[in-house]
Short mmCIF file of C-alpha atoms and ligand atoms in Angstrom, two decimals:
data_model
loop_
_atom_site.label_atom_id
_atom_site.label_comp_id
_atom_site.label_asym_id
_atom_site.label_seq_id
_atom_site.Cartn_x
_atom_site.Cartn_y
_atom_site.Cartn_z
CA UNK A 1 84.46 87.92 147.78
CA UNK A 2 82.26 90.40 149.70
CA UNK A 3 79.59 92.62 148.01
CA UNK A 4 79.72 93.94 144.48
CA UNK A 5 80.46 97.57 143.81
CA UNK A 6 82.00 97.67 140.39
CA UNK A 7 81.26 95.31 137.53
CA UNK A 8 83.56 94.86 134.54
CA UNK A 9 81.93 94.10 131.19
CA UNK A 10 83.66 92.60 128.19
CA UNK A 11 83.08 90.84 124.89
CA UNK A 12 85.31 88.03 123.70
CA UNK A 13 85.72 85.61 120.79
CA UNK A 14 83.93 86.27 117.50
CA UNK A 15 81.74 89.39 117.50
CA UNK A 16 78.02 88.95 116.96
CA UNK A 17 75.16 91.37 116.20
CA UNK A 18 73.40 92.15 119.46
CA UNK A 19 76.54 92.42 121.58
CA UNK A 20 76.21 96.19 121.71
CA UNK A 21 72.56 95.98 122.72
CA UNK A 22 73.58 93.63 125.52
CA UNK A 23 76.41 95.92 126.68
CA UNK A 24 73.88 98.82 126.76
CA UNK A 25 71.44 96.78 128.81
CA UNK A 26 74.01 95.47 131.30
CA UNK A 27 75.61 98.92 131.74
CA UNK A 28 72.31 100.68 132.36
CA UNK A 29 70.94 97.95 134.64
CA UNK A 30 74.11 98.00 136.70
CA UNK A 31 74.02 101.80 136.99
CA UNK A 32 70.36 101.71 137.87
CA UNK A 33 71.11 99.16 140.63
CA UNK A 34 73.80 101.40 142.13
CA UNK A 35 76.93 99.77 140.72
CA UNK A 36 79.82 101.42 138.90
CA UNK A 37 80.75 99.95 135.55
CA UNK A 38 84.10 99.46 133.86
CA UNK A 39 84.30 98.57 130.21
CA UNK A 40 87.14 96.13 129.46
CA UNK A 41 88.40 96.41 125.86
CA UNK A 42 89.51 93.47 123.70
CA UNK A 43 88.20 90.79 126.05
CA UNK A 44 90.68 88.94 128.24
CA UNK A 45 93.55 90.65 126.45
CA UNK A 46 92.28 93.98 127.84
CA UNK A 47 92.60 92.66 131.42
CA UNK A 48 96.21 91.78 130.77
CA UNK A 49 96.90 95.13 129.05
CA UNK A 50 94.89 97.21 131.61
CA UNK A 51 92.67 98.42 128.82
CA UNK A 52 89.75 99.73 130.93
CA UNK A 53 87.42 102.68 130.85
CA UNK A 54 84.65 103.79 133.24
CA UNK A 55 81.21 103.69 131.64
CA UNK A 56 78.17 105.82 132.28
CA UNK A 57 74.74 105.81 130.79
CA UNK A 58 75.89 107.99 127.86
CA UNK A 59 78.74 105.61 127.04
CA UNK A 60 76.11 103.30 125.60
CA UNK A 61 73.87 105.84 123.83
CA UNK A 62 72.92 105.05 120.23
CA UNK A 63 74.52 101.63 120.15
CA UNK A 64 71.47 99.33 120.36
CA UNK A 65 71.26 99.29 116.55
CA UNK A 66 74.98 98.73 115.88
CA UNK A 67 76.62 95.48 114.82
CA UNK A 68 80.07 94.51 116.13
CA UNK A 69 81.09 95.43 119.67
CA UNK A 70 82.08 98.87 120.96
CA UNK A 71 84.25 97.08 123.58
CA UNK A 72 86.17 95.30 120.80
CA UNK A 73 86.98 91.63 121.03
CA UNK A 74 89.90 89.25 120.75
CA UNK A 75 90.93 85.66 121.17
CA UNK A 76 93.67 85.79 123.87
CA UNK A 77 96.46 83.23 124.12
CA UNK A 78 98.09 84.70 127.25
CA UNK A 79 94.91 84.13 129.24
CA UNK A 80 95.26 80.38 128.71
CA UNK A 81 98.16 80.23 131.22
CA UNK A 82 97.78 80.58 135.02
CA UNK A 83 100.43 83.37 134.96
CA UNK A 84 98.39 85.32 132.37
CA UNK A 85 95.21 84.91 134.42
CA UNK A 86 97.00 86.00 137.64
CA UNK A 87 98.18 89.16 135.93
CA UNK A 88 94.67 89.81 134.60
CA UNK A 89 93.24 89.37 138.08
CA UNK A 90 95.72 91.76 139.67
CA UNK A 91 94.93 94.36 137.04
CA UNK A 92 91.13 94.15 137.36
CA UNK A 93 91.35 94.23 141.16
CA UNK A 94 93.61 97.30 140.98
CA UNK A 95 90.88 98.91 138.84
CA UNK A 96 88.32 98.13 141.57
CA UNK A 97 86.42 95.56 139.50
CA UNK A 98 84.84 92.94 141.77
CA UNK A 99 82.54 91.05 139.36
CA UNK A 100 82.47 90.33 135.63
CA UNK A 101 79.93 90.01 132.85
CA UNK A 102 81.34 88.19 129.84
CA UNK A 103 79.58 88.11 126.43
CA UNK A 104 80.83 85.47 124.04
CA UNK A 105 80.87 81.80 123.06
CA UNK A 106 82.30 78.60 124.51
CA UNK A 107 85.92 79.81 124.45
CA UNK A 108 84.86 82.85 126.47
CA UNK A 109 82.98 80.66 128.93
CA UNK A 110 85.90 78.26 129.38
CA UNK A 111 88.13 81.22 130.31
CA UNK A 112 85.47 82.68 132.62
CA UNK A 113 84.96 79.40 134.42
CA UNK A 114 88.65 78.82 135.15
CA UNK A 115 89.32 82.45 136.04
CA UNK A 116 86.38 82.74 138.43
CA UNK A 117 87.37 79.51 140.24
CA UNK A 118 91.07 80.32 140.48
CA UNK A 119 90.61 83.86 141.74
CA UNK A 120 87.21 83.74 143.46
CA UNK A 121 85.62 86.48 141.39
CA UNK A 122 81.90 86.26 140.41
CA UNK A 123 81.27 85.92 136.68
CA UNK A 124 78.04 85.73 134.75
CA UNK A 125 78.20 84.89 131.02
CA UNK A 126 75.90 85.85 128.18
CA UNK A 127 75.79 83.66 125.05
CA UNK A 128 76.92 85.78 122.11
CA UNK A 129 77.87 83.97 118.89
CA UNK A 130 76.23 83.69 115.50
CA UNK A 131 76.73 79.90 115.62
CA UNK A 132 73.86 79.20 118.07
CA UNK A 133 75.84 76.27 119.37
CA UNK A 134 75.57 76.63 123.16
CA UNK A 135 73.80 74.29 125.51
CA UNK A 136 71.32 75.92 127.91
CA UNK A 137 69.84 78.50 125.60
CA UNK A 138 67.50 78.15 122.63
CA UNK A 139 69.21 81.11 120.95
CA UNK A 140 72.54 82.92 121.14
CA UNK A 141 72.92 86.63 120.38
CA UNK A 142 73.60 87.27 116.71
CA UNK A 143 72.23 84.04 115.35
CA UNK A 144 68.89 85.46 114.20
CA UNK A 145 70.56 88.44 112.49
CA UNK A 146 73.19 86.28 110.81
CA UNK A 147 70.53 83.85 109.52
CA UNK A 148 68.53 86.75 108.09
CA UNK A 149 71.70 88.09 106.44
CA UNK A 150 72.26 84.73 104.83
CA UNK A 151 68.68 84.51 103.60
CA UNK A 152 69.02 87.92 101.97
CA UNK A 153 72.14 86.69 100.19
CA UNK A 154 70.48 83.44 99.08
CA UNK A 155 67.53 85.38 97.66
CA UNK A 156 69.91 87.52 95.60
CA UNK A 157 71.87 84.49 94.42
CA UNK A 158 68.61 82.84 93.47
CA UNK A 159 67.80 85.75 91.09
CA UNK A 160 71.00 85.37 89.14
CA UNK A 161 71.03 81.57 89.38
CA UNK A 162 67.56 81.33 87.90
CA UNK A 163 68.44 83.79 85.13
CA UNK A 164 71.36 81.63 84.02
CA UNK A 165 70.01 78.16 84.96
CA UNK A 166 72.96 77.65 87.27
CA UNK A 167 73.88 75.49 90.21
CA UNK A 168 75.28 77.50 93.16
CA UNK A 169 77.18 76.26 96.19
CA UNK A 170 76.83 78.81 98.97
CA UNK A 171 79.17 78.40 101.90
CA UNK A 172 78.01 79.76 105.25
CA UNK A 173 79.66 80.04 108.66
CA UNK A 174 79.49 77.40 111.39
CA UNK A 175 82.63 75.42 112.04
CA UNK A 176 80.95 72.87 114.29
CA UNK A 177 77.38 74.04 114.07
CA UNK A 178 74.96 73.68 111.16
CA UNK A 179 72.29 75.95 112.63
CA UNK A 180 72.78 78.85 110.20
CA UNK A 181 73.16 76.46 107.24
CA UNK A 182 70.04 74.45 108.04
CA UNK A 183 67.69 77.26 108.95
CA UNK A 184 68.83 79.74 106.32
CA UNK A 185 68.80 76.93 103.79
CA UNK A 186 65.24 76.04 104.57
CA UNK A 187 64.15 79.70 104.58
CA UNK A 188 65.95 80.28 101.27
CA UNK A 189 64.43 77.24 99.58
CA UNK A 190 67.77 75.43 99.18
CA UNK A 191 67.74 72.18 97.18
CA UNK A 192 70.30 70.55 99.50
CA UNK A 193 72.14 71.44 102.70
CA UNK A 194 75.44 70.02 103.95
CA UNK A 195 76.04 70.20 107.70
CA UNK A 196 78.96 69.52 110.05
CA UNK A 197 76.75 67.35 112.23
CA UNK A 198 75.75 64.96 109.51
CA UNK A 199 78.01 63.59 106.86
CA UNK A 200 76.56 63.63 103.35
CA UNK A 201 78.43 61.58 100.77
CA UNK A 202 78.96 63.29 97.42
CA UNK A 203 77.04 60.43 95.76
CA UNK A 204 74.01 61.08 97.97
CA UNK A 205 74.17 64.77 97.16
CA UNK A 206 74.38 63.90 93.44
CA UNK A 207 71.25 61.75 93.77
CA UNK A 208 69.44 64.78 95.19
CA UNK A 209 70.74 66.99 92.43
CA UNK A 210 69.67 64.47 89.77
CA UNK A 211 66.13 64.81 91.03
CA UNK A 212 66.38 68.60 90.88
CA UNK A 213 67.80 68.40 87.36
CA UNK A 214 65.03 66.12 86.14
CA UNK A 215 62.29 68.36 87.44
CA UNK A 216 63.01 71.33 85.20
CA UNK A 217 64.32 73.63 87.87
CA UNK A 218 65.75 76.88 86.60
CA UNK A 219 68.14 77.17 89.52
CA UNK A 220 69.60 74.98 92.22
CA UNK A 221 71.23 76.11 95.45
CA UNK A 222 73.24 73.91 97.77
CA UNK A 223 74.09 75.39 101.18
CA UNK A 224 77.42 74.19 102.51
CA UNK A 225 78.29 74.81 106.17
CA UNK A 226 82.01 75.69 106.40
CA UNK A 227 82.61 72.80 108.81
CA UNK A 228 80.95 70.04 106.74
CA UNK A 229 83.12 66.98 106.30
CA UNK A 230 83.62 66.90 102.50
CA UNK A 231 85.97 69.89 102.64
CA UNK A 232 83.94 73.00 101.86
CA UNK A 233 82.04 74.51 98.97
CA UNK A 234 84.87 74.62 96.41
CA UNK A 235 85.69 71.03 96.92
CA UNK A 236 82.05 69.87 96.81
CA UNK A 237 81.47 71.96 93.65
CA UNK A 238 84.45 70.36 91.89
CA UNK A 239 83.31 66.85 92.83
CA UNK A 240 79.77 67.52 91.56
CA UNK A 241 81.00 69.12 88.36
CA UNK A 242 83.14 66.06 87.70
CA UNK A 243 80.00 63.92 87.75
CA UNK A 244 77.52 66.37 86.20
CA UNK A 245 79.36 68.25 83.54
CA UNK A 246 76.13 69.74 82.18
CA UNK A 247 75.74 71.92 85.24
CA UNK A 248 77.03 75.49 85.07
CA UNK A 249 78.35 75.65 88.67
CA UNK A 250 79.31 78.68 90.78
CA UNK A 251 80.56 79.03 94.35
CA UNK A 252 79.87 81.91 96.76
CA UNK A 253 81.58 82.03 100.15
CA UNK A 254 79.58 84.45 102.34
CA UNK A 255 82.35 84.70 105.00
CA UNK A 256 82.52 87.48 107.54
CA UNK A 257 79.68 89.54 106.11
CA UNK A 258 77.52 87.13 108.13
CA UNK A 259 78.99 88.51 111.36
CA UNK A 260 78.22 92.17 110.75
CA UNK A 261 75.13 94.31 110.39
CA UNK A 262 72.48 95.90 112.52
CA UNK A 263 70.91 93.37 114.91
CA UNK A 264 67.36 92.17 114.18
CA UNK A 265 64.53 93.07 116.50
CA UNK A 266 64.75 89.57 117.95
CA UNK A 267 68.45 89.95 118.79
CA UNK A 268 67.97 93.43 120.28
CA UNK A 269 65.23 92.19 122.60
CA UNK A 270 67.13 89.05 123.53
CA UNK A 271 70.27 91.09 124.18
CA UNK A 272 68.35 93.52 126.37
CA UNK A 273 66.79 90.73 128.37
CA UNK A 274 70.06 88.84 128.84
CA UNK A 275 72.09 91.91 129.80
CA UNK A 276 69.47 92.83 132.39
CA UNK A 277 69.35 89.27 133.73
CA UNK A 278 73.13 89.01 133.95
CA UNK A 279 73.34 91.98 136.31
CA UNK A 280 70.43 90.80 138.40
CA UNK A 281 71.95 87.30 138.70
CA UNK A 282 75.27 88.72 139.87
CA UNK A 283 73.50 90.82 142.47
CA UNK A 284 71.55 87.77 143.58
CA UNK A 285 74.88 86.12 144.43
CA UNK A 286 75.10 83.85 141.36
CA UNK A 287 78.42 83.05 139.75
CA UNK A 288 79.84 80.83 137.03
CA UNK A 289 76.55 80.66 135.21
CA UNK A 290 75.29 81.48 131.74
CA UNK A 291 72.02 83.31 131.38
CA UNK A 292 70.01 82.08 128.41
CA UNK A 293 66.53 81.83 126.99
CA UNK A 294 64.53 78.61 126.94
CA UNK A 295 60.91 78.58 125.80
CA UNK A 296 60.83 82.41 126.07
CA UNK A 297 61.89 82.27 129.73
CA UNK A 298 65.18 83.62 130.95
CA UNK A 299 67.12 80.76 132.55
CA UNK A 300 70.52 80.22 134.09
CA UNK A 301 72.83 77.27 133.55
CA UNK A 302 76.07 76.50 135.41
CA UNK A 303 79.01 77.11 133.09
CA UNK A 304 80.29 73.58 133.69
CA UNK A 305 76.98 72.21 132.45
CA UNK A 306 76.85 74.58 129.47
CA UNK A 307 80.38 73.57 128.49
CA UNK A 308 80.07 69.81 128.98
CA UNK A 309 76.85 69.30 127.06
CA UNK A 310 76.30 69.43 123.33
CA UNK A 311 73.63 71.80 122.08
CA UNK A 312 71.23 69.78 119.98
CA UNK A 313 69.34 72.24 117.87
CA UNK A 314 68.80 70.30 114.67
CA UNK A 315 65.68 68.23 114.41
CA UNK A 316 66.36 64.99 112.51
CA UNK A 317 63.39 65.34 110.19
CA UNK A 318 64.41 68.76 108.95
CA UNK A 319 66.85 67.43 106.37
CA UNK A 320 64.19 65.00 105.20
CA UNK A 321 61.87 67.99 104.84
CA UNK A 322 64.46 69.80 102.73
CA UNK A 323 64.40 66.90 100.25
CA UNK A 324 60.62 66.82 100.17
CA UNK A 325 60.31 70.55 99.61
CA UNK A 326 62.90 70.57 96.86
CA UNK A 327 60.87 68.54 94.35
O1 LIG B 401 82.21 81.37 116.12
C1 LIG B 401 81.72 82.30 115.19
C2 LIG B 401 82.44 82.17 113.88
O2 LIG B 401 81.95 83.18 113.01
C3 LIG B 401 82.35 80.81 113.20
O3 LIG B 401 81.11 80.58 112.55
C4 LIG B 401 83.52 80.82 112.29
O4 LIG B 401 83.96 79.51 112.01
C5 LIG B 401 84.56 81.57 113.12
O5 LIG B 401 83.81 82.36 114.04
C6 LIG B 401 85.49 82.43 112.34
O6 LIG B 401 86.42 83.01 113.25
P1 LIG B 401 87.42 84.16 112.85
O7 LIG B 401 86.66 85.43 112.67
O8 LIG B 401 88.34 84.25 114.03
O9 LIG B 401 88.10 83.73 111.57
#
């Protein structure tokens, strides 16, 4: 494809705080660099439904502080078929779009990779997901905000747990990634943390809880990542209660409140840097890459590499540290 005149921007998959700040940055950078910009609503679904709207600098006023995504988002089944993607391509070309910026997670990247290859359209992806589970970037948009949201919740639960001498199981998001669970757990002083990446037998958890019980703690908090292998917070709580009847146990599922809220300063700055970089990479002739941040430097990683490698963001000794700090 020759030259880029009009870039289409969309968000896809689960929303994440910082997506709006990234949209703002990409739109304004593109306009500054002489491009037109088209917003695509509801991700890939919007390409199929021709849900487009021209964007100018004012379209992104006062959104840097907003959670969610003004472009809406969706998980789109039709885009998984070649016919759906062909239709999407015809629609975006008819709208004059000749390059794409996609903000989302691995599902978004998979779609972008196939689409760009099939139809020879340049695509640059930005990692946006609270899960922080993508290879090629130290942080994804929304992760910092979500972790801070969880910490705030844990602090509040700690107040009531300590007042009643209770044991709480707090379930946090992360189907395949324990990043939120581990880091929010450490920051919230959790007594134990269960992760999808590392199986913890109920007996081993009970050993940890026995130690907590014998050291006169007024409250105990176990963070359970939703994807951990025992079956979630309610199941773990029942199993523990069956062994330790003396505990007054409670379960809190934090759920989607973790996805909303005003982005942290960290996420706003990261979003601004990645949106800017995405446009500049497109104009430099790059395609099928993800822009990311590694060691505070903006980097780019081929989508195939980002998708075929596992993000390893959990240091082995961190769980050991959780045990030590819980005495
Ligand atoms: O990928 C982000 C995420 O919030 C996961 O942590 C969670 O498992 C999933 O999305 C929930 O997806 P949905 O909002 O579609 O139920």
